[in-house]
Amino acid sequence: MVHQECIKCKTSYGIDEIVYFCKKCGDILEVKFDQKELLEKISGTDWKTSPLSVWRYRDLMPIHETTKVVTLNEGGTGLHRAQRLGSELGLSNLYIKNEGENPTGSFKDRGMTVGVTKAVELGARHVICASTGNTSASLAAYAARAGIKCTVLIPSGKIAYGKLSQAMIHGAKVLQVKGNFDEALEFVLKLAEKHKTIYLLNSINPFRIEGQKSLGYEICEQLNNEAPDRIIVPVGNAGNISAIWKGLKEFYQLGLIKKLPKMTGIQAVGSAPIVQAIKTDCDKIIPVENPETVATAIRIGAPVSWKKAVNAIRESHGTAETVTDEEILNSQKLLAQIEGIFVEPASAASIAGLNKLIKRGIILEDERVVCVTTGHGLKDPDTAVKMSEKPIEVDAEMTAIEEALGLRNKVSILAQ
Ligand code: F0G
């Protein structure tokens, strides 16, 4: 039977129980399915005929059959062959899974459609999260769609404007906590513990992870039912890399793919506790007290799902790497200018990481690599404007415009 299970002591909880941490040992939970049951379920339905989306995989989601889903059509994002970027970086088989194509512009929608559906199924009327921006934007939208109350706690002055505007316009109660994301998350956890009517939708909520695992399923389906050699993911609170790995393992266990990819996590130099743990082969993370990076989405010092992420990287024989802000911004520009894909800085960390790992000889020229770009570039227009060529101001006259474009050469001037 499908249930929630502690990742450490394996204590089991029902899927209709509101519990975020194991009541016995305090560790985080994950949703577990009975494999035989799942096999029977998927062989008895025509799921392959539905369009690519999170709910194509409804049979693999821990939501009751009769529940009405809260959806804005999430998932089904493009897997773009990136030939020009690949040859620039020295890779023949590069793909970009562009999660900015989701309804609110980030991969969070995959988790929120399932998480908010679960919230409604459980009878919750008020949902909450802490966020560096995208989670709050997504939760606010899905709560609006469901007609329930939403509260978000964000670090003050440190989230990108596009994301803030989304949470505000969708009508969430927005609290800017004078502190960083990790502090905001601590308050949210305490609030959900103390006030049982408030349902928590940060990525420690295993139902959100269930929605996000569809990212792993989709990549394989888009590659004709094959996993790539490697998937590169920017890592913040570490829910997404864990979710993708969960999805891939499920597809593998169901016999839908024949091999598993190497999971590769990328963090910004100023907030890289998971990379540190992987590189030092440590069984614990050392939280970063004052995380810093231009990639505000992944400015996180104490990732709550670190254990799952470290496990995903080790189990898959993958790796983790840090990238500097400069490398992130250069990669953002490169992707925008040679592939036409505009992503926010955190997303570009996956490209920057790829570049570094190719140069170090860790990623080989013939590997089939998928970089996940997690959020749309319009989320953070300020950073994009700051690092681009400024518009040229011209008089409203043809000659001035031609001059600015370098079209007024000697011949055209003589011809006048
Ligand atoms: N990329 C983007 C654009 C994000 O918004 C996030 C996380 C990540 C990558 C990292 O994903 O946390 O699952 O490892 N943003 C969260 C938020 C923390 O609040 O929006 P993760």
CSV table of N, CA and C in Angstrom, one decimal, residues 199-275:
chain,number,residue,atom,x,y,z
A,199,TYR,N,-1.2,24.2,6.6
A,199,TYR,CA,-0.5,23.1,5.9
A,199,TYR,C,0.7,23.5,5.2
A,200,LEU,N,1.8,22.9,5.5
A,200,LEU,CA,3.2,23.3,5.1
A,200,LEU,C,3.5,22.7,3.7
A,201,LEU,N,3.9,23.6,2.8
A,201,LEU,CA,4.3,23.1,1.4
A,201,LEU,C,5.7,23.4,1.0
A,202,ASN,N,6.6,23.4,1.9
A,202,ASN,CA,8.0,23.4,1.5
A,202,ASN,C,8.4,22.0,1.0
A,203,SER,N,9.6,21.8,0.5
A,203,SER,CA,9.9,20.5,-0.1
A,203,SER,C,10.2,19.4,0.8
A,204,ILE,N,10.1,19.7,2.1
A,204,ILE,CA,10.1,18.5,3.1
A,204,ILE,C,8.8,17.8,3.0
A,205,ASN,N,7.8,18.5,2.5
A,205,ASN,CA,6.5,17.8,2.3
A,205,ASN,C,6.6,16.8,1.1
A,206,PRO,N,6.5,15.5,1.5
A,206,PRO,CA,6.8,14.5,0.5
A,206,PRO,C,5.9,14.5,-0.7
A,207,PHE,N,4.7,15.1,-0.6
A,207,PHE,CA,3.7,15.1,-1.7
A,207,PHE,C,4.2,16.0,-2.8
A,208,ARG,N,4.9,17.1,-2.4
A,208,ARG,CA,5.4,18.0,-3.4
A,208,ARG,C,6.5,17.3,-4.2
A,209,ILE,N,7.3,16.5,-3.5
A,209,ILE,CA,8.4,15.8,-4.2
A,209,ILE,C,7.8,14.8,-5.2
A,210,GLU,N,6.6,14.3,-4.9
A,210,GLU,CA,5.9,13.3,-5.8
A,210,GLU,C,5.6,14.0,-7.1
A,211,GLY,N,5.2,15.3,-7.1
A,211,GLY,CA,4.9,16.0,-8.3
A,211,GLY,C,6.2,16.3,-9.1
A,212,GLN,N,7.2,16.6,-8.4
A,212,GLN,CA,8.5,17.0,-9.0
A,212,GLN,C,9.2,15.8,-9.6
A,213,LYS,N,8.9,14.6,-9.1
A,213,LYS,CA,9.5,13.4,-9.7
A,213,LYS,C,9.1,13.2,-11.2
A,214,SER,N,8.0,13.8,-11.6
A,214,SER,CA,7.6,13.7,-13.0
A,214,SER,C,8.6,14.3,-14.0
A,215,LEU,N,9.5,15.2,-13.4
A,215,LEU,CA,10.5,15.8,-14.3
A,215,LEU,C,11.5,14.7,-14.7
A,216,GLY,N,11.8,13.7,-13.9
A,216,GLY,CA,12.6,12.6,-14.2
A,216,GLY,C,11.9,11.7,-15.3
A,217,TYR,N,10.6,11.4,-15.0
A,217,TYR,CA,9.8,10.6,-16.0
A,217,TYR,C,9.9,11.2,-17.4
A,218,GLU,N,9.6,12.5,-17.4
A,218,GLU,CA,9.4,13.2,-18.7
A,218,GLU,C,10.7,13.2,-19.5
A,219,ILE,N,11.8,13.4,-18.8
A,219,ILE,CA,13.1,13.4,-19.6
A,219,ILE,C,13.3,12.1,-20.3
A,220,CYS,N,13.0,11.0,-19.6
A,220,CYS,CA,13.2,9.7,-20.2
A,220,CYS,C,12.2,9.5,-21.4
A,221,GLU,N,11.0,9.9,-21.2
A,221,GLU,CA,10.0,9.7,-22.2
A,221,GLU,C,10.3,10.5,-23.5
A,222,GLN,N,10.9,11.7,-23.2
A,222,GLN,CA,11.2,12.6,-24.3
A,222,GLN,C,12.5,12.1,-25.1
A,223,LEU,N,13.2,11.2,-24.4
A,223,LEU,CA,14.4,10.6,-25.1
A,223,LEU,C,14.0,9.2,-25.5
A,224,ASN,N,12.8,9.0,-25.9
A,224,ASN,CA,12.3,7.7,-26.4
A,224,ASN,C,12.5,6.6,-25.4
A,225,ASN,N,12.1,6.8,-24.2
A,225,ASN,CA,12.2,5.8,-23.1
A,225,ASN,C,13.6,5.4,-22.7
A,226,GLU,N,14.5,6.3,-22.8
A,226,GLU,CA,15.8,6.0,-22.3
A,226,GLU,C,16.3,7.1,-21.4
A,227,ALA,N,17.1,6.8,-20.4
A,227,ALA,CA,17.6,7.8,-19.5
A,227,ALA,C,18.9,8.4,-20.2
A,228,PRO,N,19.2,9.7,-20.0
A,228,PRO,CA,20.4,10.2,-20.5
A,228,PRO,C,21.6,9.6,-19.7
A,229,ASP,N,22.8,10.0,-20.0
A,229,ASP,CA,24.0,9.5,-19.2
A,229,ASP,C,24.0,10.3,-17.9
A,230,ARG,N,23.6,11.6,-18.0
A,230,ARG,CA,23.8,12.5,-16.9
A,230,ARG,C,22.7,13.5,-16.9
A,231,ILE,N,22.3,13.9,-15.6
A,231,ILE,CA,21.3,15.0,-15.5
A,231,ILE,C,22.0,16.0,-14.5
A,232,ILE,N,22.0,17.2,-15.0
A,232,ILE,CA,22.7,18.3,-14.1
A,232,ILE,C,21.6,19.2,-13.6
A,233,VAL,N,21.6,19.4,-12.3
A,233,VAL,CA,20.5,20.2,-11.6
A,233,VAL,C,21.1,21.2,-10.7
A,234,PRO,N,20.6,22.4,-10.7
A,234,PRO,CA,21.0,23.4,-9.7
A,234,PRO,C,20.4,23.0,-8.4
A,235,VAL,N,21.2,23.1,-7.3
A,235,VAL,CA,20.7,22.6,-6.0
A,235,VAL,C,20.6,23.8,-5.0
A,236,GLY,N,19.5,23.9,-4.3
A,236,GLY,CA,19.3,24.8,-3.2
A,236,GLY,C,18.9,24.1,-2.0
A,237,ASN,N,17.6,23.9,-1.8
A,237,ASN,CA,17.1,23.2,-0.6
A,237,ASN,C,17.1,21.7,-0.8
A,238,ALA,N,17.5,21.3,-2.0
A,238,ALA,CA,17.8,19.9,-2.4
A,238,ALA,C,16.6,19.0,-2.7
A,239,GLY,N,15.4,19.6,-2.8
A,239,GLY,CA,14.2,18.8,-3.0
A,239,GLY,C,14.2,18.3,-4.5
A,240,ASN,N,14.6,19.2,-5.4
A,240,ASN,CA,14.4,18.8,-6.8
A,240,ASN,C,15.3,17.7,-7.3
A,241,ILE,N,16.6,17.7,-6.9
A,241,ILE,CA,17.5,16.6,-7.4
A,241,ILE,C,17.0,15.3,-6.8
A,242,SER,N,16.5,15.4,-5.5
A,242,SER,CA,16.0,14.2,-4.9
A,242,SER,C,14.8,13.6,-5.6
A,243,ALA,N,13.9,14.6,-6.0
A,243,ALA,CA,12.7,14.2,-6.6
A,243,ALA,C,12.9,13.6,-8.0
A,244,ILE,N,13.8,14.2,-8.8
A,244,ILE,CA,14.1,13.7,-10.1
A,244,ILE,C,14.7,12.2,-10.0
A,245,TRP,N,15.6,12.0,-9.0
A,245,TRP,CA,16.2,10.7,-8.8
A,245,TRP,C,15.1,9.7,-8.4
A,246,LYS,N,14.2,10.1,-7.6
A,246,LYS,CA,13.1,9.2,-7.1
A,246,LYS,C,12.3,8.8,-8.4
A,247,GLY,N,12.0,9.7,-9.2
A,247,GLY,CA,11.2,9.4,-10.4
A,247,GLY,C,12.0,8.4,-11.3
A,248,LEU,N,13.2,8.7,-11.5
A,248,LEU,CA,14.1,7.8,-12.4
A,248,LEU,C,14.1,6.4,-11.8
A,249,LYS,N,14.3,6.3,-10.5
A,249,LYS,CA,14.4,5.0,-9.9
A,249,LYS,C,13.1,4.2,-10.1
A,250,GLU,N,12.0,4.9,-9.9
A,250,GLU,CA,10.7,4.3,-10.1
A,250,GLU,C,10.5,3.8,-11.5
A,251,PHE,N,10.8,4.6,-12.5
A,251,PHE,CA,10.7,4.2,-13.9
A,251,PHE,C,11.6,3.0,-14.1
A,252,TYR,N,12.8,3.0,-13.5
A,252,TYR,CA,13.7,1.8,-13.7
A,252,TYR,C,13.1,0.6,-13.1
A,253,GLN,N,12.6,0.7,-11.9
A,253,GLN,CA,12.0,-0.5,-11.2
A,253,GLN,C,10.8,-1.0,-11.9
A,254,LEU,N,10.1,-0.1,-12.6
A,254,LEU,CA,8.9,-0.5,-13.3
A,254,LEU,C,9.3,-1.1,-14.7
A,255,GLY,N,10.5,-1.1,-15.0
A,255,GLY,CA,11.0,-1.6,-16.3
A,255,GLY,C,10.8,-0.7,-17.5
A,256,LEU,N,10.5,0.6,-17.2
A,256,LEU,CA,10.3,1.6,-18.2
A,256,LEU,C,11.5,2.2,-18.8
A,257,ILE,N,12.6,2.1,-18.1
A,257,ILE,CA,14.0,2.4,-18.7
A,257,ILE,C,15.0,1.4,-18.2
A,258,LYS,N,16.1,1.3,-19.0
A,258,LYS,CA,17.0,0.2,-18.7
A,258,LYS,C,18.3,0.5,-18.0
A,259,LYS,N,18.5,1.9,-17.9
A,259,LYS,CA,19.7,2.3,-17.1
A,259,LYS,C,19.3,3.6,-16.4
A,260,LEU,N,20.2,4.0,-15.4
A,260,LEU,CA,20.0,5.2,-14.7
A,260,LEU,C,21.1,6.2,-14.9
A,261,PRO,N,20.8,7.5,-14.9
A,261,PRO,CA,21.8,8.5,-15.2
A,261,PRO,C,22.6,8.9,-13.9
A,262,LYS,N,23.7,9.6,-14.2
A,262,LYS,CA,24.5,10.1,-13.0
A,262,LYS,C,23.9,11.4,-12.7
A,263,MET,N,23.5,11.6,-11.4
A,263,MET,CA,22.9,12.8,-10.9
A,263,MET,C,24.0,13.8,-10.5
A,264,THR,N,24.0,15.0,-11.1
A,264,THR,CA,25.0,15.9,-10.8
A,264,THR,C,24.4,17.2,-10.3
A,265,GLY,N,24.8,17.6,-9.1
A,265,GLY,CA,24.3,18.8,-8.4
A,265,GLY,C,25.2,19.9,-8.5
A,266,ILE,N,24.7,21.1,-8.7
A,266,ILE,CA,25.5,22.3,-8.8
A,266,ILE,C,25.1,23.3,-7.8
A,267,GLN,N,26.0,23.9,-7.0
A,267,GLN,CA,25.7,24.9,-6.1
A,267,GLN,C,26.6,26.1,-6.3
A,268,ALA,N,26.1,27.3,-5.9
A,268,ALA,CA,27.0,28.5,-6.0
A,268,ALA,C,28.0,28.4,-4.9
A,269,VAL,N,29.2,28.9,-5.2
A,269,VAL,CA,30.4,28.9,-4.3
A,269,VAL,C,30.0,29.4,-2.9
A,270,GLY,N,29.2,30.4,-2.8
A,270,GLY,CA,28.8,31.0,-1.5
A,270,GLY,C,27.8,30.3,-0.7
A,271,SER,N,27.2,29.2,-1.3
A,271,SER,CA,26.2,28.4,-0.5
A,271,SER,C,26.2,27.0,-1.0
A,272,ALA,N,27.3,26.3,-0.6
A,272,ALA,CA,27.5,25.0,-1.2
A,272,ALA,C,27.7,23.8,-0.2
A,273,PRO,N,26.9,23.7,0.8
A,273,PRO,CA,27.1,22.7,1.8
A,273,PRO,C,27.0,21.2,1.3
A,274,ILE,N,26.2,21.0,0.2
A,274,ILE,CA,26.1,19.7,-0.3
A,274,ILE,C,27.4,19.3,-1.1
A,275,VAL,N,27.8,20.2,-1.9
A,275,VAL,CA,29.1,20.0,-2.7
A,275,VAL,C,30.2,19.7,-1.7
